[in-house]
Amino acid sequence: MFVFAIFRLAGSSADRLLELMNKKTEIDENKEGKEIVFKGNIAFENVEFTYPESKKPVLKDISFEVQTGQTVAIVGT
């Protein structure tokens, strides 16, 4: 019975999180920005990235090209 109560609570929490994530906000996160329609590709060559509080780069010598309409994510552990 205890496990069932935990699962019900977890389900309610997940429902609430989804409700909050899908809620529309009144904040315009890009009110100063402009939408640009790209007609070409974007190339990154020998890119390096280091977090401000770190001395060691998390990305080093990365090169890739993003095609028009393509979505790219860099994910690490």
Coordinates of C-alpha atoms in Angstrom, one line a residue, residues 1-73:
M1 CA 0.0 0.0 0.0
F2 CA 2.9 2.4 0.8
V3 CA 4.4 2.0 -2.7
F4 CA 1.0 2.7 -4.3
A5 CA 0.8 6.0 -2.3
I6 CA 4.3 7.0 -3.5
F7 CA 3.4 6.3 -7.1
R8 CA 0.2 8.4 -6.8
L9 CA 2.2 11.3 -5.3
A10 CA 4.8 11.0 -8.1
G11 CA 2.1 11.1 -10.7
S12 CA 0.5 14.2 -9.2
S13 CA 3.9 15.9 -9.1
A14 CA 4.6 15.0 -12.7
D15 CA 1.2 16.4 -13.8
R16 CA 1.9 19.6 -11.9
L17 CA 5.3 20.0 -13.5
L18 CA 3.9 19.4 -17.0
E19 CA 1.2 22.0 -16.3
L20 CA 3.8 24.6 -15.3
M21 CA 6.1 23.8 -18.2
N22 CA 3.3 24.2 -20.7
K23 CA 1.9 27.4 -19.1
K24 CA 2.1 30.5 -21.3
T25 CA 3.9 33.5 -19.8
E26 CA 3.6 37.2 -20.4
I27 CA 7.3 37.7 -20.4
D28 CA 8.7 38.5 -23.8
E29 CA 12.1 36.8 -23.7
N30 CA 13.1 38.3 -27.0
K31 CA 11.5 41.8 -27.0
E32 CA 14.7 43.5 -28.2
G33 CA 15.7 40.8 -30.7
K34 CA 14.8 40.4 -34.3
E35 CA 13.9 37.2 -36.2
I36 CA 16.3 36.4 -39.0
V37 CA 15.5 33.9 -41.7
F38 CA 18.8 32.2 -42.7
K39 CA 19.2 31.2 -46.3
G40 CA 22.6 29.5 -45.9
N41 CA 24.5 27.3 -43.6
I42 CA 26.5 28.2 -40.5
A43 CA 30.0 26.7 -40.0
F44 CA 31.9 26.5 -36.8
E45 CA 35.6 25.9 -37.2
N46 CA 38.0 25.0 -34.4
V47 CA 35.6 26.2 -31.7
E48 CA 36.6 26.1 -28.0
F49 CA 34.4 26.8 -25.0
T50 CA 35.4 27.1 -21.3
Y51 CA 32.9 27.9 -18.5
P52 CA 33.8 31.2 -16.7
E53 CA 34.6 29.4 -13.4
S54 CA 36.8 26.8 -15.0
K55 CA 40.3 26.8 -16.6
K56 CA 39.8 23.6 -18.6
P57 CA 37.8 23.8 -21.9
V58 CA 34.8 21.6 -22.2
L59 CA 34.9 21.9 -25.9
K60 CA 38.2 22.1 -27.8
D61 CA 38.9 22.2 -31.5
I62 CA 35.3 21.4 -32.5
S63 CA 34.2 22.0 -36.1
F64 CA 30.8 21.3 -37.7
E65 CA 28.3 22.8 -40.1
V66 CA 24.7 23.4 -39.5
Q67 CA 22.4 23.1 -42.5
T68 CA 19.5 25.4 -43.1
G69 CA 16.5 24.2 -41.0
Q70 CA 18.7 21.8 -39.0
T71 CA 18.6 21.8 -35.2
V72 CA 21.8 20.9 -33.4
A73 CA 22.5 20.2 -29.7

